[in-house]
């Protein structure tokens, strides 16, 4: 078989602010010989769908700048978690035709694990199709966003939710936020949930997930909303910045902050000053920051699929996707997750026929 086209998204330049399509990320076309490309003990995968997540922006930096994830290499493909079909395999655990989840290059075809740092650190795993769901559900509700939400809530708040009255979720319309709202209601149906996002459409999403109070932070002041509907006992923080400050001054004593992300700061080198940090000790607040599959809360992930899959089938957990139907739109997908242009899990569809 002759070599065939293999579209790929490469990292082209370090951004200072927002990601610009065709500047910082570029789509290029090369060729791949599916029958003869060396596997070196790995597997040859055909990508089906690849997620676009906020943390990818942290990997778009000069290698001299330290951070919690390894940087992308200029001129090389970017990677993220996605679903794929096994084409060839040197690994006895996988056979051609297997459907799998793992860290993929943004390419039509790639060798796993290859030389990519996160792929080498995270094992490939087989997945099964969930009735009524596309395979891309493994990039969202049953993937990294769902696992992140589960780890944070189950690992840090399983007891706290039982005695709490009010919880606040920022970034509440994204795949992490919607899972947090829905799963918190499973854990504690009595819990009043306040949630924020950046558009009227996202407010409706949060209401549909079970938020008791949902607001557009671009039109309503977070401090005023929390003052009216709080005080809060738990804050799930996806954004940091001014929203974190509004939460700090509207807490009950002995409250819990689960620090999951800081999307408001991801594209800004200097960050922002937390004006009300003194509230942490004055109100005896506990702050728990974490990374997926790391630290003291990671052990709860052993039960993730056993609990999440039945909840998804019962409709207690849901899945929403904003699809970008070609690798050429991968840069736009990443830009959108930082500017609010997506509604639902941003996922790049590489082969819609295999979904």
Tab-separated table of C-alpha atoms in Angstrom:
chain	number	residue	atom	x	y	z
A	1	UNK	CA	0.000	0.000	0.000
A	2	UNK	CA	1.442	3.414	-0.936
A	3	UNK	CA	1.814	6.174	1.618
A	4	UNK	CA	-1.368	8.148	2.298
A	5	UNK	CA	-2.113	11.693	3.480
A	6	UNK	CA	-1.750	12.382	7.184
A	7	UNK	CA	-3.027	15.773	8.348
A	8	UNK	CA	-1.402	17.108	11.532
A	9	UNK	CA	-1.601	20.182	13.776
A	10	UNK	CA	1.835	21.468	14.756
A	11	UNK	CA	2.936	23.974	17.366
A	12	UNK	CA	4.284	26.911	15.338
A	13	UNK	CA	4.900	29.817	17.750
A	14	UNK	CA	4.686	30.787	21.419
A	15	UNK	CA	1.608	32.965	22.062
A	16	UNK	CA	1.738	35.982	24.350
A	17	UNK	CA	-2.040	36.203	24.726
A	18	UNK	CA	-4.869	34.338	23.025
A	19	UNK	CA	-4.173	31.522	20.589
A	20	UNK	CA	-4.368	32.635	16.952
A	21	UNK	CA	-5.233	30.032	14.290
A	22	UNK	CA	-2.561	29.667	11.580
A	23	UNK	CA	-0.094	31.598	13.736
A	24	UNK	CA	0.512	29.577	16.889
A	25	UNK	CA	-0.989	26.326	15.652
A	26	UNK	CA	-0.839	25.302	12.005
A	27	UNK	CA	-2.432	22.462	10.046
A	28	UNK	CA	-0.005	20.702	7.726
A	29	UNK	CA	-0.281	17.649	5.515
A	30	UNK	CA	2.324	14.925	5.311
A	31	UNK	CA	2.288	11.248	4.393
A	32	UNK	CA	2.364	8.004	6.341
A	33	UNK	CA	2.985	4.408	5.251
A	34	UNK	CA	0.451	2.498	7.343
A	35	UNK	CA	2.001	-0.894	6.631
A	36	UNK	CA	5.609	-0.017	7.332
A	37	UNK	CA	5.767	2.837	9.832
A	38	UNK	CA	7.851	1.548	12.801
A	39	UNK	CA	5.791	0.860	15.935
A	40	UNK	CA	8.654	0.158	18.354
A	41	UNK	CA	6.442	-1.980	20.565
A	42	UNK	CA	3.493	0.405	20.379
A	43	UNK	CA	0.355	0.772	18.280
A	44	UNK	CA	-0.655	2.623	15.136
A	45	UNK	CA	-3.855	4.565	15.766
A	46	UNK	CA	-6.421	6.239	13.545
A	47	UNK	CA	-7.826	9.225	15.433
A	48	UNK	CA	-11.590	9.521	15.805
A	49	UNK	CA	-11.998	12.517	18.137
A	50	UNK	CA	-9.601	14.592	20.257
A	51	UNK	CA	-10.586	16.903	23.075
A	52	UNK	CA	-9.587	20.544	23.420
A	53	UNK	CA	-8.977	21.527	27.047
A	54	UNK	CA	-7.911	24.762	28.769
A	55	UNK	CA	-4.722	23.269	30.199
A	56	UNK	CA	-3.250	22.973	26.686
A	57	UNK	CA	-2.599	26.723	26.814
A	58	UNK	CA	-0.132	26.112	29.646
A	59	UNK	CA	1.865	23.848	27.331
A	60	UNK	CA	2.179	26.613	24.735
A	61	UNK	CA	5.234	28.319	26.190
A	62	UNK	CA	8.970	28.647	25.976
A	63	UNK	CA	10.632	25.532	27.485
A	64	UNK	CA	12.589	27.757	29.868
A	65	UNK	CA	9.367	28.701	31.656
A	66	UNK	CA	8.603	26.029	34.301
A	67	UNK	CA	5.065	24.794	34.786
A	68	UNK	CA	3.042	21.796	35.908
A	69	UNK	CA	2.876	20.205	32.436
A	70	UNK	CA	5.638	19.751	29.845
A	71	UNK	CA	5.760	22.328	27.026
A	72	UNK	CA	4.928	21.602	23.418
A	73	UNK	CA	7.936	21.523	21.094
A	74	UNK	CA	8.002	24.018	18.259
A	75	UNK	CA	7.491	22.379	14.884
A	76	UNK	CA	6.093	19.185	16.405
A	77	UNK	CA	2.471	17.944	16.715
A	78	UNK	CA	0.449	18.922	19.760
A	79	UNK	CA	-1.302	16.213	21.787
A	80	UNK	CA	-4.290	15.674	24.036
A	81	UNK	CA	-6.624	12.940	25.208
A	82	UNK	CA	-8.775	11.404	22.508
A	83	UNK	CA	-10.347	8.250	21.137
A	84	UNK	CA	-8.970	6.201	18.280
A	85	UNK	CA	-9.100	2.917	16.373
A	86	UNK	CA	-6.163	0.507	16.460
A	87	UNK	CA	-4.822	-0.066	12.923
A	88	UNK	CA	-1.701	-2.126	13.737
A	89	UNK	CA	-0.161	-3.227	17.002
A	90	UNK	CA	3.116	-4.548	18.384
A	91	UNK	CA	1.545	-4.467	21.843
A	92	UNK	CA	-0.131	-7.802	22.685
A	93	UNK	CA	-2.790	-5.997	24.756
A	94	UNK	CA	-4.268	-4.372	21.638
A	95	UNK	CA	-5.537	-5.775	18.369
A	96	UNK	CA	-6.543	-4.080	15.100
A	97	UNK	CA	-10.123	-2.857	15.423
A	98	UNK	CA	-9.926	-2.118	19.163
A	99	UNK	CA	-11.403	1.210	20.237
A	100	UNK	CA	-9.060	2.987	22.638
A	101	UNK	CA	-8.581	6.140	24.709
A	102	UNK	CA	-5.224	7.825	25.269
A	103	UNK	CA	-2.979	10.819	24.626
A	104	UNK	CA	-3.030	11.316	20.858
A	105	UNK	CA	-1.228	13.572	18.465
A	106	UNK	CA	-3.557	15.956	16.668
A	107	UNK	CA	-3.027	13.826	13.552
A	108	UNK	CA	-5.170	11.550	11.453
A	109	UNK	CA	-2.745	8.725	12.272
A	110	UNK	CA	-0.110	8.464	14.994
A	111	UNK	CA	2.068	5.880	16.718
A	112	UNK	CA	1.347	5.425	20.419
A	113	UNK	CA	3.077	6.260	22.662
A	114	UNK	CA	5.757	7.703	20.392
A	115	UNK	CA	8.062	10.241	22.050
A	116	UNK	CA	5.368	12.480	23.597
A	117	UNK	CA	5.860	13.005	27.366
A	118	UNK	CA	2.260	12.619	28.524
A	119	UNK	CA	1.545	9.692	26.213
A	120	UNK	CA	4.521	7.869	27.674
A	121	UNK	CA	3.229	8.582	31.193
A	122	UNK	CA	-0.405	7.605	30.631
A	123	UNK	CA	-1.331	4.111	29.450
A	124	UNK	CA	-3.607	3.482	26.510
A	125	UNK	CA	-6.842	1.736	27.464
A	126	UNK	CA	-9.621	-0.053	25.653
A	127	UNK	CA	-13.084	1.488	25.728
A	128	UNK	CA	-16.566	0.211	25.031
A	129	UNK	CA	-19.346	2.038	23.268
A	130	UNK	CA	-22.061	3.324	25.626
A	131	UNK	CA	-25.564	2.880	24.164
A	132	UNK	CA	-26.889	6.188	22.892
A	133	UNK	CA	-23.517	7.939	23.225
A	134	UNK	CA	-20.800	8.719	20.656
A	135	UNK	CA	-17.272	7.536	21.381
A	136	UNK	CA	-16.326	11.183	21.893
A	137	UNK	CA	-18.081	11.015	25.284
A	138	UNK	CA	-14.715	9.655	26.473
A	139	UNK	CA	-13.159	13.072	25.820
A	140	UNK	CA	-15.679	14.752	28.133
A	141	UNK	CA	-18.058	13.194	30.652
A	142	UNK	CA	-16.160	9.874	30.703
A	143	UNK	CA	-12.763	11.424	30.027
A	144	UNK	CA	-10.437	13.915	31.632
A	145	UNK	CA	-13.099	16.518	32.501
A	146	UNK	CA	-15.369	13.952	34.156
A	147	UNK	CA	-12.483	12.309	35.998
A	148	UNK	CA	-11.245	15.693	37.190
A	149	UNK	CA	-14.678	16.603	38.556
A	150	UNK	CA	-15.094	13.220	40.207
A	151	UNK	CA	-11.643	13.294	41.774
A	152	UNK	CA	-12.165	16.745	43.265
A	153	UNK	CA	-15.654	16.156	44.634
A	154	UNK	CA	-15.251	12.562	45.744
A	155	UNK	CA	-11.742	13.091	47.035
A	156	UNK	CA	-12.249	16.335	48.975
A	157	UNK	CA	-15.961	16.915	49.525
A	158	UNK	CA	-17.676	13.553	50.044
A	159	UNK	CA	-18.291	14.406	53.721
A	160	UNK	CA	-18.454	18.187	53.398
A	161	UNK	CA	-21.447	18.122	51.009
A	162	UNK	CA	-23.523	16.253	53.598
A	163	UNK	CA	-23.409	19.153	56.064
A	164	UNK	CA	-23.225	22.033	53.577
A	165	UNK	CA	-26.117	24.158	52.398
A	166	UNK	CA	-24.672	26.088	49.452
A	167	UNK	CA	-22.048	25.451	46.789
A	168	UNK	CA	-20.738	27.828	44.113
A	169	UNK	CA	-19.336	26.573	40.787
A	170	UNK	CA	-17.531	28.946	38.416
A	171	UNK	CA	-17.074	27.960	34.792
A	172	UNK	CA	-20.260	26.014	35.368
A	173	UNK	CA	-21.243	25.402	31.737
A	174	UNK	CA	-18.066	23.629	30.624
A	175	UNK	CA	-17.555	19.861	30.776
A	176	UNK	CA	-15.994	20.041	34.241
A	177	UNK	CA	-18.571	22.482	35.580
A	178	UNK	CA	-21.610	20.585	34.331
A	179	UNK	CA	-20.278	17.321	35.757
A	180	UNK	CA	-19.621	19.036	39.092
A	181	UNK	CA	-23.168	20.413	39.249
A	182	UNK	CA	-24.796	17.098	38.324
A	183	UNK	CA	-22.606	14.894	40.479
A	184	UNK	CA	-22.896	17.221	43.471
A	185	UNK	CA	-26.681	16.854	43.200
A	186	UNK	CA	-26.237	13.067	43.172
A	187	UNK	CA	-24.047	13.250	46.264
A	188	UNK	CA	-26.256	15.743	48.115
A	189	UNK	CA	-29.703	16.391	46.584
A	190	UNK	CA	-30.410	19.031	49.247
A	191	UNK	CA	-27.409	21.155	48.196
A	192	UNK	CA	-28.177	24.596	46.782
A	193	UNK	CA	-25.878	25.228	43.820
A	194	UNK	CA	-24.982	28.650	42.454
A	195	UNK	CA	-23.176	28.589	39.100
A	196	UNK	CA	-21.642	31.164	36.771
A	197	UNK	CA	-20.684	31.272	33.093
A	198	UNK	CA	-20.306	33.864	30.351
A	199	UNK	CA	-23.429	33.835	28.153
A	200	UNK	CA	-27.200	33.491	28.266
A	201	UNK	CA	-27.000	30.133	26.482
A	202	UNK	CA	-24.587	28.845	29.113
A	203	UNK	CA	-26.892	30.025	31.883
A	204	UNK	CA	-29.578	27.768	30.424
A	205	UNK	CA	-27.128	24.849	30.290
A	206	UNK	CA	-26.342	25.264	33.988
A	207	UNK	CA	-30.028	25.422	34.869
A	208	UNK	CA	-30.577	22.257	32.860
A	209	UNK	CA	-27.857	20.539	34.869
A	210	UNK	CA	-29.588	21.358	38.139
A	211	UNK	CA	-28.095	24.689	39.235
A	212	UNK	CA	-30.538	26.460	41.555
A	213	UNK	CA	-29.096	29.892	40.758
A	214	UNK	CA	-27.316	30.435	37.427
A	215	UNK	CA	-25.951	33.775	36.248
A	216	UNK	CA	-23.920	35.402	33.481
A	217	UNK	CA	-20.893	36.941	35.182
A	218	UNK	CA	-20.481	39.368	32.267
A	219	UNK	CA	-23.866	40.913	33.045
A	220	UNK	CA	-24.278	40.297	36.777
A	221	UNK	CA	-21.777	41.067	39.490
A	222	UNK	CA	-20.574	37.862	41.145
A	223	UNK	CA	-20.203	39.569	44.520
A	224	UNK	CA	-23.818	40.773	44.452
A	225	UNK	CA	-25.189	37.372	43.411
A	226	UNK	CA	-23.243	35.538	46.117
A	227	UNK	CA	-24.201	38.113	48.714
A	228	UNK	CA	-27.875	37.601	47.855
A	229	UNK	CA	-27.883	33.799	47.544
A	230	UNK	CA	-25.008	32.832	49.858
A	231	UNK	CA	-23.134	32.554	52.046
A	232	UNK	CA	-21.393	29.589	50.471
A	233	UNK	CA	-19.870	26.520	52.086
A	234	UNK	CA	-18.026	25.043	49.086
A	235	UNK	CA	-16.519	26.808	46.077
A	236	UNK	CA	-15.436	24.835	43.019
A	237	UNK	CA	-13.027	27.214	41.308
A	238	UNK	CA	-12.413	26.810	37.586
A	239	UNK	CA	-11.463	30.416	36.857
A	240	UNK	CA	-9.645	32.208	39.736
A	241	UNK	CA	-9.288	35.983	39.264
A	242	UNK	CA	-12.095	38.348	40.355
A	243	UNK	CA	-14.577	35.483	40.770
A	244	UNK	CA	-12.365	33.893	43.401
A	245	UNK	CA	-12.203	37.222	45.223
A	246	UNK	CA	-16.013	37.485	45.185
A	247	UNK	CA	-16.278	33.991	46.639
A	248	UNK	CA	-13.738	34.635	49.404
A	249	UNK	CA	-15.800	37.430	50.952
A	250	UNK	CA	-19.045	35.456	50.756
A	251	UNK	CA	-17.999	32.283	52.586
A	252	UNK	CA	-19.280	30.747	55.765
A	253	UNK	CA	-16.606	29.878	58.305
A	254	UNK	CA	-14.919	26.496	57.850
A	255	UNK	CA	-15.644	26.545	54.129
A	256	UNK	CA	-13.909	24.536	51.399
A	257	UNK	CA	-12.350	25.793	48.161
A	258	UNK	CA	-11.575	23.148	45.548
A	259	UNK	CA	-9.087	24.809	43.196
A	260	UNK	CA	-9.376	23.043	39.855
A	261	UNK	CA	-8.299	25.706	37.368
A	262	UNK	CA	-7.510	29.341	36.675
A	263	UNK	CA	-8.737	29.817	33.135
A	264	UNK	CA	-8.967	33.589	33.554
A	265	UNK	CA	-5.194	33.642	34.003
A	266	UNK	CA	-3.998	31.048	31.516
A	267	UNK	CA	-3.139	33.508	28.737
A	268	UNK	CA	-1.766	36.242	31.005
A	269	UNK	CA	1.865	36.191	32.052
A	270	UNK	CA	1.466	38.369	35.135
A	271	UNK	CA	-1.722	36.850	36.566
A	272	UNK	CA	-3.882	38.819	38.965
A	273	UNK	CA	-3.563	39.689	42.614
A	274	UNK	CA	-5.988	38.031	45.035
A	275	UNK	CA	-7.270	41.026	46.977
A	276	UNK	CA	-8.986	39.148	49.779
A	277	UNK	CA	-6.547	36.381	50.663
A	278	UNK	CA	-6.905	37.289	54.339
A	279	UNK	CA	-10.365	35.725	54.251
A	280	UNK	CA	-8.718	32.314	54.009
A	281	UNK	CA	-7.460	32.506	57.588
A	282	UNK	CA	-10.102	34.863	58.974
A	283	UNK	CA	-12.872	32.461	57.942
A	284	UNK	CA	-10.787	29.314	58.537
A	285	UNK	CA	-11.165	28.189	54.940
A	286	UNK	CA	-9.579	25.029	53.556
A	287	UNK	CA	-8.097	25.231	50.060
A	288	UNK	CA	-7.536	22.011	48.137
A	289	UNK	CA	-5.723	22.291	44.829
A	290	UNK	CA	-5.138	19.200	42.708
A	291	UNK	CA	-4.153	17.804	39.328
A	292	UNK	CA	-5.843	14.893	37.612
A	293	UNK	CA	-4.590	11.489	38.797
A	294	UNK	CA	-2.098	13.043	41.213
A	295	UNK	CA	-1.982	13.635	44.949
A	296	UNK	CA	-4.069	12.617	47.937
A	297	UNK	CA	-7.401	12.504	46.098
A	298	UNK	CA	-6.261	10.434	43.105
A	299	UNK	CA	-7.158	7.088	44.709
A	300	UNK	CA	-10.893	7.702	44.231
A	301	UNK	CA	-10.488	7.401	40.457
A	302	UNK	CA	-10.434	3.620	40.849
A	303	UNK	CA	-14.224	3.804	41.165
A	304	UNK	CA	-14.876	6.365	38.451
A	305	UNK	CA	-16.202	4.189	35.631
A	306	UNK	CA	-18.164	1.913	37.959
A	307	UNK	CA	-20.083	4.947	39.196
A	308	UNK	CA	-20.090	7.336	36.232
A	309	UNK	CA	-21.234	4.945	33.486
A	310	UNK	CA	-24.475	3.908	35.255
A	311	UNK	CA	-25.197	7.554	36.120
A	312	UNK	CA	-24.730	8.488	32.460
A	313	UNK	CA	-27.064	5.712	31.353
A	314	UNK	CA	-29.668	6.874	33.912
A	315	UNK	CA	-29.440	10.468	32.692
A	316	UNK	CA	-28.120	11.759	36.023
A	317	UNK	CA	-24.921	12.707	34.238
A	318	UNK	CA	-25.159	14.241	30.777
A	319	UNK	CA	-22.871	15.055	27.872
A	320	UNK	CA	-22.771	18.194	25.736
A	321	UNK	CA	-20.346	18.692	22.867
A	322	UNK	CA	-19.260	21.598	20.725
A	323	UNK	CA	-17.845	19.823	17.707
A	324	UNK	CA	-15.153	21.116	15.376
A	325	UNK	CA	-15.453	18.902	12.344
A	326	UNK	CA	-11.905	18.809	11.027
A	327	UNK	CA	-8.356	18.957	12.328
A	328	UNK	CA	-8.065	22.292	10.537
A	329	UNK	CA	-10.240	23.806	13.276
A	330	UNK	CA	-8.159	22.566	16.221
A	331	UNK	CA	-6.632	26.010	16.821
A	332	UNK	CA	-10.064	27.620	16.807
A	333	UNK	CA	-11.278	25.047	19.319
A	334	UNK	CA	-8.451	25.896	21.703
A	335	UNK	CA	-9.002	29.615	21.250
A	336	UNK	CA	-12.713	29.195	21.950
A	337	UNK	CA	-12.256	27.417	25.296
A	338	UNK	CA	-10.376	30.489	26.511
A	339	UNK	CA	-12.624	33.159	25.034
A	340	UNK	CA	-15.999	31.538	25.709
A	341	UNK	CA	-16.736	30.700	22.091
A	342	UNK	CA	-17.667	27.065	22.761
A	343	UNK	CA	-20.876	25.702	24.264
A	344	UNK	CA	-20.226	22.251	25.677
A	345	UNK	CA	-17.118	20.105	25.561
A	346	UNK	CA	-14.857	21.332	22.744
A	347	UNK	CA	-13.956	18.260	20.706
A	348	UNK	CA	-12.202	18.015	17.355
A	349	UNK	CA	-13.819	15.342	15.208
A	350	UNK	CA	-11.250	13.651	12.995
A	351	UNK	CA	-13.404	10.830	11.584
A	352	UNK	CA	-17.146	11.291	12.063
A	353	UNK	CA	-17.889	7.922	10.427
A	354	UNK	CA	-16.271	6.107	13.392
A	355	UNK	CA	-18.045	8.047	16.167
